[in-house]
mmCIF file with all atom_site columns, C-alpha atoms in Angstrom:
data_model
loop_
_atom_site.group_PDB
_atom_site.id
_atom_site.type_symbol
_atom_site.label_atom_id
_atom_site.label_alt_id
_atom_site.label_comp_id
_atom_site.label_asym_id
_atom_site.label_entity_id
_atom_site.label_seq_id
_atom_site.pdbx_PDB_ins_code
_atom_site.Cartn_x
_atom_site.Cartn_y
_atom_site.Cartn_z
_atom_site.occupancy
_atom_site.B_iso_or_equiv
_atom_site.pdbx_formal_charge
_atom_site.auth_seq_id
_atom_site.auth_comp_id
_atom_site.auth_asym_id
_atom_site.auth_atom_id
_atom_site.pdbx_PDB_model_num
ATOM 1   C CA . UNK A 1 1   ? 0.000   0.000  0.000  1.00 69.00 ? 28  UNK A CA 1
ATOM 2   C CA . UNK A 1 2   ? 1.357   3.462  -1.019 1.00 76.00 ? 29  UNK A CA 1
ATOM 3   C CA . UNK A 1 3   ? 1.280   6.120  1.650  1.00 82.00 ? 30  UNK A CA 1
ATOM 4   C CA . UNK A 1 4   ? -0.010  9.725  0.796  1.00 85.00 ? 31  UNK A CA 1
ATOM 5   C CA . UNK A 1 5   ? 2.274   12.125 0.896  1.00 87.00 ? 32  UNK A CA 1
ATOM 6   C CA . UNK A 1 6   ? 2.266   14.414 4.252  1.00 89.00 ? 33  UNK A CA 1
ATOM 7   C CA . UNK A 1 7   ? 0.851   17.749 4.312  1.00 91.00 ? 34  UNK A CA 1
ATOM 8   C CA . UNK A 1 8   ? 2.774   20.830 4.701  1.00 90.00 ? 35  UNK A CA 1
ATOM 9   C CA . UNK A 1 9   ? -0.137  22.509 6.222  1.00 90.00 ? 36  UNK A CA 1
ATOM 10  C CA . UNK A 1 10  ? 1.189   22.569 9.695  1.00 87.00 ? 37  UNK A CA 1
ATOM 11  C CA . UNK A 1 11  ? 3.940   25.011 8.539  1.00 87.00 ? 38  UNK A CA 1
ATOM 12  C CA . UNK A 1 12  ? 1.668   27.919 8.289  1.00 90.00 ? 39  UNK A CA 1
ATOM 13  C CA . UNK A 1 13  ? -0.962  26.814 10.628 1.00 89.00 ? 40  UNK A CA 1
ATOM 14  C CA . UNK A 1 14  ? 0.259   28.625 13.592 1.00 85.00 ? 41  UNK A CA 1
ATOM 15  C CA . UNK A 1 15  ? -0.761  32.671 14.047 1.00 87.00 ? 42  UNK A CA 1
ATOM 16  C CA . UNK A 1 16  ? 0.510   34.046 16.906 1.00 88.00 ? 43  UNK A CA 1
ATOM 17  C CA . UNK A 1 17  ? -1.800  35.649 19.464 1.00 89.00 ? 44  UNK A CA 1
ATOM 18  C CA . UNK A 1 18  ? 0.245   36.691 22.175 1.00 88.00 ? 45  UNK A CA 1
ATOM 19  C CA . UNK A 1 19  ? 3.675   36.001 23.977 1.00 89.00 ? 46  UNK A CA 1
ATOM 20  C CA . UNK A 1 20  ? 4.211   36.775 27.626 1.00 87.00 ? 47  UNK A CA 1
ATOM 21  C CA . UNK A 1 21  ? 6.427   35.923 29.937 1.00 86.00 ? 48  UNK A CA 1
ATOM 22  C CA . UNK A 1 22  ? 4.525   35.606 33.772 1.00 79.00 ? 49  UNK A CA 1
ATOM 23  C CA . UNK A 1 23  ? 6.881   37.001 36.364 1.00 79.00 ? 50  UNK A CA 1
ATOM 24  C CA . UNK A 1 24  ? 5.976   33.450 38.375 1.00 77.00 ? 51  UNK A CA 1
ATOM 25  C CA . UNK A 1 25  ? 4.362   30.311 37.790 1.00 84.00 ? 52  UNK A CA 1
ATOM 26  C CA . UNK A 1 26  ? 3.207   28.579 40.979 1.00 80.00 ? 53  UNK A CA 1
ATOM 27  C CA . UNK A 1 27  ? 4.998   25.681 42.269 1.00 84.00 ? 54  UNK A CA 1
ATOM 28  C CA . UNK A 1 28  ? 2.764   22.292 41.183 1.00 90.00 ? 55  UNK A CA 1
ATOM 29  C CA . UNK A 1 29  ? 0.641   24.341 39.630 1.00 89.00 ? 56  UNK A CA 1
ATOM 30  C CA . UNK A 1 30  ? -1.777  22.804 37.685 1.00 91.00 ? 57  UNK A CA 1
ATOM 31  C CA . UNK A 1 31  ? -3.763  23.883 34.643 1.00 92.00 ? 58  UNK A CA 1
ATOM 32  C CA . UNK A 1 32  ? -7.531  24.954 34.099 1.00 93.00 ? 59  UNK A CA 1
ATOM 33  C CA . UNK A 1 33  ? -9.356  26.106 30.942 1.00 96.00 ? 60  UNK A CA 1
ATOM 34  C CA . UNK A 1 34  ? -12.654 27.558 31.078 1.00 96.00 ? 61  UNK A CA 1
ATOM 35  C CA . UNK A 1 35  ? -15.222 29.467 29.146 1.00 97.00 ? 62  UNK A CA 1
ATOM 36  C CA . UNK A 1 36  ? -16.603 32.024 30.125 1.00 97.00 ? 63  UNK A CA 1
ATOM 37  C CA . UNK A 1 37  ? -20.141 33.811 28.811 1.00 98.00 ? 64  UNK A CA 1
ATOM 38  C CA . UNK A 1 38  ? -21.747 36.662 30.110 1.00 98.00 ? 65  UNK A CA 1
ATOM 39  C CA . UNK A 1 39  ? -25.458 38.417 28.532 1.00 98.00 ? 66  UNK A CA 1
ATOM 40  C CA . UNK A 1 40  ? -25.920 41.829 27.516 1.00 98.00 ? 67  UNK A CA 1
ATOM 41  C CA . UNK A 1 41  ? -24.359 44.748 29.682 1.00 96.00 ? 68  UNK A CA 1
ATOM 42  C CA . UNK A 1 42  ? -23.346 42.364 32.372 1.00 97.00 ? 69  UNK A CA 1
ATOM 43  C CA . UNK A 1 43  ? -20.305 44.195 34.415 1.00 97.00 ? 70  UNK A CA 1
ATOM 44  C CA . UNK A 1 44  ? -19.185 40.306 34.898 1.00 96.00 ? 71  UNK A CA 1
ATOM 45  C CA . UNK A 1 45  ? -17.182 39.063 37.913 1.00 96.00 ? 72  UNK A CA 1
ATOM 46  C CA . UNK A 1 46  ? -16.604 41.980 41.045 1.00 97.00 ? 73  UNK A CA 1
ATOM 47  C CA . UNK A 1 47  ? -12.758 42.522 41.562 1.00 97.00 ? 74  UNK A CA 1
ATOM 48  C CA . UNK A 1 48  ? -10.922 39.062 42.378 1.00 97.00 ? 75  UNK A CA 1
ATOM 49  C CA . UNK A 1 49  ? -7.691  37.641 41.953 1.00 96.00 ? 76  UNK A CA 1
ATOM 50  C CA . UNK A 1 50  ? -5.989  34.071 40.362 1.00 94.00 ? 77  UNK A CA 1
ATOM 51  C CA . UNK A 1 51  ? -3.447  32.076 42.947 1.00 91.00 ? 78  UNK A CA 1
ATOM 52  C CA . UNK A 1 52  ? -1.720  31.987 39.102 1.00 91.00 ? 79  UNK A CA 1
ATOM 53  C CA . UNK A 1 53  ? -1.251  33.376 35.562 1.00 93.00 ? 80  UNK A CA 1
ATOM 54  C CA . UNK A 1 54  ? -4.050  33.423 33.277 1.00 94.00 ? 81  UNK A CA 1
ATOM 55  C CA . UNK A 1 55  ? -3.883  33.420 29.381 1.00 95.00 ? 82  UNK A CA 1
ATOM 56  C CA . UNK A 1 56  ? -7.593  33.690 27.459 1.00 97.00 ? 83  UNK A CA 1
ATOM 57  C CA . UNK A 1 57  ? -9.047  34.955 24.535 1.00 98.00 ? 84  UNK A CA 1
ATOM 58  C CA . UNK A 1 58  ? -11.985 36.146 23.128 1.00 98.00 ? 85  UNK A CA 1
ATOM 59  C CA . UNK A 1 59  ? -14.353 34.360 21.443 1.00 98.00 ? 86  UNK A CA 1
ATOM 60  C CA . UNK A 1 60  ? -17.404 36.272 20.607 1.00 98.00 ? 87  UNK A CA 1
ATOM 61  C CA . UNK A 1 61  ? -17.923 40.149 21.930 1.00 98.00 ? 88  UNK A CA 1
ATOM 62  C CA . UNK A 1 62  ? -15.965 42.637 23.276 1.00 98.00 ? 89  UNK A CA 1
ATOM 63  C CA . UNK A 1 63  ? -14.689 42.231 26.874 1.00 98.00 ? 90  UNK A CA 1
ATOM 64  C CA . UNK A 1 64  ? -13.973 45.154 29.273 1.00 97.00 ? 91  UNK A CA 1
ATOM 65  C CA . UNK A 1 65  ? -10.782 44.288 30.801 1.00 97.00 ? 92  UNK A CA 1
ATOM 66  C CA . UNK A 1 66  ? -9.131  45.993 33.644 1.00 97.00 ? 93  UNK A CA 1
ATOM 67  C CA . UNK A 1 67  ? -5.917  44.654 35.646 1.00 97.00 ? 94  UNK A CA 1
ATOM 68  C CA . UNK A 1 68  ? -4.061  46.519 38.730 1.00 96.00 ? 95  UNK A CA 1
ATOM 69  C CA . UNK A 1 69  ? -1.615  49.218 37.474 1.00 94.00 ? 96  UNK A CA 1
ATOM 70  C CA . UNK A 1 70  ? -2.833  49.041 33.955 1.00 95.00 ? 97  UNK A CA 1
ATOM 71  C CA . UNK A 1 71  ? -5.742  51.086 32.150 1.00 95.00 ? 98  UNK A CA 1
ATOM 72  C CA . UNK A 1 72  ? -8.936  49.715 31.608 1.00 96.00 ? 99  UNK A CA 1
ATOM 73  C CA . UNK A 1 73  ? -9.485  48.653 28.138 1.00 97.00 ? 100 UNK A CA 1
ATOM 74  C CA . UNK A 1 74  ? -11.934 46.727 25.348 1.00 98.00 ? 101 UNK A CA 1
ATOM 75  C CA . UNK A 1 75  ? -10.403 43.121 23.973 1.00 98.00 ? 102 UNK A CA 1
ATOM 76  C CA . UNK A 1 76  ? -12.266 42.227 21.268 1.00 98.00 ? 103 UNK A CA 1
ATOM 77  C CA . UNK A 1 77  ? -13.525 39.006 19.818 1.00 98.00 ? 104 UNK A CA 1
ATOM 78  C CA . UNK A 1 78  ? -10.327 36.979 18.340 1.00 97.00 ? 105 UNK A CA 1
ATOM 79  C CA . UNK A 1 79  ? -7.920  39.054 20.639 1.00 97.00 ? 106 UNK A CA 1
ATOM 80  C CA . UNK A 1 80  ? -6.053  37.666 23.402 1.00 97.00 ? 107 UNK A CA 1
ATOM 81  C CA . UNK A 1 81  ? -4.640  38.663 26.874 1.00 97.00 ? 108 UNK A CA 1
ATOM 82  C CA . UNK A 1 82  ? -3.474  37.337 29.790 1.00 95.00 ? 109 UNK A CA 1
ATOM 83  C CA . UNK A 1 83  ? -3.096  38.696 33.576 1.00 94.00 ? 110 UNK A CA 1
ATOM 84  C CA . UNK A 1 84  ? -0.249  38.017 35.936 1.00 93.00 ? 111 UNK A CA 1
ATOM 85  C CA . UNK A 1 85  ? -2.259  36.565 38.833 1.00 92.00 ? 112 UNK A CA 1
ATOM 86  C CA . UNK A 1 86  ? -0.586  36.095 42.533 1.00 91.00 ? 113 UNK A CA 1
ATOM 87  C CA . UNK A 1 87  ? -1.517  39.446 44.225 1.00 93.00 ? 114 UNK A CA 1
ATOM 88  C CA . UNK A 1 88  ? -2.640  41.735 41.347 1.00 95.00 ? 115 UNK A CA 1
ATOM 89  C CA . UNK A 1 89  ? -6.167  42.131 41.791 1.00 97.00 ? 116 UNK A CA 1
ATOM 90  C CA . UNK A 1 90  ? -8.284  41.621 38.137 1.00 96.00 ? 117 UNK A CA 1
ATOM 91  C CA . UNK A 1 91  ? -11.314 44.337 38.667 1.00 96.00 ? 118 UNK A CA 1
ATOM 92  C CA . UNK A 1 92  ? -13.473 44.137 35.685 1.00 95.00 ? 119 UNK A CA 1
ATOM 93  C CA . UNK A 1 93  ? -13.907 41.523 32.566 1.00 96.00 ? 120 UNK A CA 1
ATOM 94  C CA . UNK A 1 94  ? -17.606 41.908 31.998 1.00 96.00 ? 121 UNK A CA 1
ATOM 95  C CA . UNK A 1 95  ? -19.498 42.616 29.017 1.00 98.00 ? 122 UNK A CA 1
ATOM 96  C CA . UNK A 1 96  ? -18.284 46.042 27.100 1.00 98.00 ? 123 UNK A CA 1
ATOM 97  C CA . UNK A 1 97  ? -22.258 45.677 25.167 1.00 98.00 ? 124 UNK A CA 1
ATOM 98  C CA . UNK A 1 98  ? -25.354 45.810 25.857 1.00 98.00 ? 125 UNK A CA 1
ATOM 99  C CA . UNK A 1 99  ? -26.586 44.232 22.578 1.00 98.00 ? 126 UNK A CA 1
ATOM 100 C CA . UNK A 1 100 ? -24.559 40.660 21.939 1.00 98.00 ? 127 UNK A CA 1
ATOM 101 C CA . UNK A 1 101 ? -22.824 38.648 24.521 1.00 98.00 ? 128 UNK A CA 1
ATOM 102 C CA . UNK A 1 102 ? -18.733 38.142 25.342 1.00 98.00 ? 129 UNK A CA 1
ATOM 103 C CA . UNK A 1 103 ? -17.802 34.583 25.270 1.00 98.00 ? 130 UNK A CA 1
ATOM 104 C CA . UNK A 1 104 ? -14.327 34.099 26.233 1.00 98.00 ? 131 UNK A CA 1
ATOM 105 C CA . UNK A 1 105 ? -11.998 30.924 27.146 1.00 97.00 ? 132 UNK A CA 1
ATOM 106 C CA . UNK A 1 106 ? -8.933  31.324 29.718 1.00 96.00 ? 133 UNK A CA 1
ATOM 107 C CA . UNK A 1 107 ? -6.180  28.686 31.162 1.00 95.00 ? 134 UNK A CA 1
ATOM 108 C CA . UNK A 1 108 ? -4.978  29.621 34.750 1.00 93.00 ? 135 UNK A CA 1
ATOM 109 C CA . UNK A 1 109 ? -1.599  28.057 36.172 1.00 92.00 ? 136 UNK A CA 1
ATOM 110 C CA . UNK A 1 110 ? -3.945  27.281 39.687 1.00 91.00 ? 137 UNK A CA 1
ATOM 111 C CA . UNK A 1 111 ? -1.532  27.153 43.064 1.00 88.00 ? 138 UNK A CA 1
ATOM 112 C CA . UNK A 1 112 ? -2.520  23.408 44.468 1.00 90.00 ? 139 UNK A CA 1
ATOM 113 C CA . UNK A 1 113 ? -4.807  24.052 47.519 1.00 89.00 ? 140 UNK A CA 1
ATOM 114 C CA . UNK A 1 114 ? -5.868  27.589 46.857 1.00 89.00 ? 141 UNK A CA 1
ATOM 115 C CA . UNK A 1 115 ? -9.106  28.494 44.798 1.00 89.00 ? 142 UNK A CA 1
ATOM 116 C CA . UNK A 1 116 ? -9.015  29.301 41.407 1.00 89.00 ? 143 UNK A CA 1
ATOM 117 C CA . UNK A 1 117 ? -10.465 32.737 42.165 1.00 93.00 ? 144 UNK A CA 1
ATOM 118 C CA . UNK A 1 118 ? -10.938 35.159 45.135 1.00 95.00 ? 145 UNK A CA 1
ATOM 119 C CA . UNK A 1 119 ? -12.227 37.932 45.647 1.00 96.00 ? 146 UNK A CA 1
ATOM 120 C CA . UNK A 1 120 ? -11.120 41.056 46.786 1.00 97.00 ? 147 UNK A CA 1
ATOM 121 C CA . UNK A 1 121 ? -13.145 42.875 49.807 1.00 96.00 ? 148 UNK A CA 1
ATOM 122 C CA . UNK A 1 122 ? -14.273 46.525 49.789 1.00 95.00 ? 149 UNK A CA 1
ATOM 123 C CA . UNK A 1 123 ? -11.392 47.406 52.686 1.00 96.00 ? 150 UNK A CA 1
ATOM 124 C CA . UNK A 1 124 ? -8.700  45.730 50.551 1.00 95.00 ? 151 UNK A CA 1
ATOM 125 C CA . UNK A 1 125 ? -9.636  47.933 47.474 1.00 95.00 ? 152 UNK A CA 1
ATOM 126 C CA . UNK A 1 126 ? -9.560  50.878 49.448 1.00 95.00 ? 153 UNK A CA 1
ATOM 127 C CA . UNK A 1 127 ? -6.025  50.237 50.679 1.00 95.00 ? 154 UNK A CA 1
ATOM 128 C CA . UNK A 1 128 ? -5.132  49.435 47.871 1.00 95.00 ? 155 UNK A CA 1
ATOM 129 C CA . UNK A 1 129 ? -6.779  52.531 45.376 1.00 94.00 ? 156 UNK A CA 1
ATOM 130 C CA . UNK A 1 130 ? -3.576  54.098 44.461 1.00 93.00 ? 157 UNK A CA 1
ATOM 131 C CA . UNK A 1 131 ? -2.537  51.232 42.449 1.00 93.00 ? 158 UNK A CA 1
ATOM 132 C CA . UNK A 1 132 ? -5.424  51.295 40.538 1.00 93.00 ? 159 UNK A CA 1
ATOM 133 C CA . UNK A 1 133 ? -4.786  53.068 36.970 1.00 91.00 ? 160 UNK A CA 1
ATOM 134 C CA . UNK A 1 134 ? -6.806  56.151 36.159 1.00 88.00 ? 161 UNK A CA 1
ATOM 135 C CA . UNK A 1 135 ? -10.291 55.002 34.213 1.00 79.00 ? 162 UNK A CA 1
ATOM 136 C CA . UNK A 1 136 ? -11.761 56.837 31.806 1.00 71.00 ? 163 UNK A CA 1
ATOM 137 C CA . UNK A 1 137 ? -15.068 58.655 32.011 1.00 58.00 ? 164 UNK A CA 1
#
């Protein structure tokens, strides 16, 4: 029996979304993908943070995205981003529109024994205001 020749397809298949580097990847850590939908206008989970580094993108929608120390800002359907996780606090990723929903999918590096997310109380974000980048109006 003759074999078909392989394809070459593989050597253009890959499109590069993003490349980070996280400044720590938990010891043990273990991996977790997830997809994430929220309807219409929905300001999506209150500010929280990841024992790990999180990598997702967007699937369908436009996400409102807003990480300690860095501006708020829109990542839109087929864009990616990540967050560093460990003690930066993650304050929005809800719904930028109020007429389609975001779908998104994201892989956390989980520390063994902590949750995958926790949130952040109104006294912490207080303390912790001046780290917060200036948002826009």
């Amino acid at each position: 029996m003759e074999s078909k020749p392989r394809s070459t397809a593989w050597q253009s298949a890959l499109t590069m979304l993003q490349e980070a580097k996280p400044p720590f990847i938990p010891p043990d850590a273990h991996a977790m993908t997830v997809v994430i939908e929220y309807p219409p206008g929905d300001p999506g989970t209150p500010p929280h943070r990841h024992s790990g580094p999180a990598f997702g993108l967007v699937l369908e929608g436009e996400m409102l995205l807003e990480i300690e120390g860095e501006p708020e800002r829109v990542v839109r359907a087929g864009e990616a981003f990540w967050e560093p996780g460990g003690d930066v606090i993650h304050y929005q990723d809800g719904n930028n529109r109020d007429d389609v929903r975001v779908r998104f999918t994201v892989t956390m590096l989980c520390e063994p024994g902590k949750p995958m997310l926790t949130l952040v109380d109104e006294e912490e974000l207080a303390q912790r205001q001046s780290r917060r980048a200036p948002r826009s109006s």
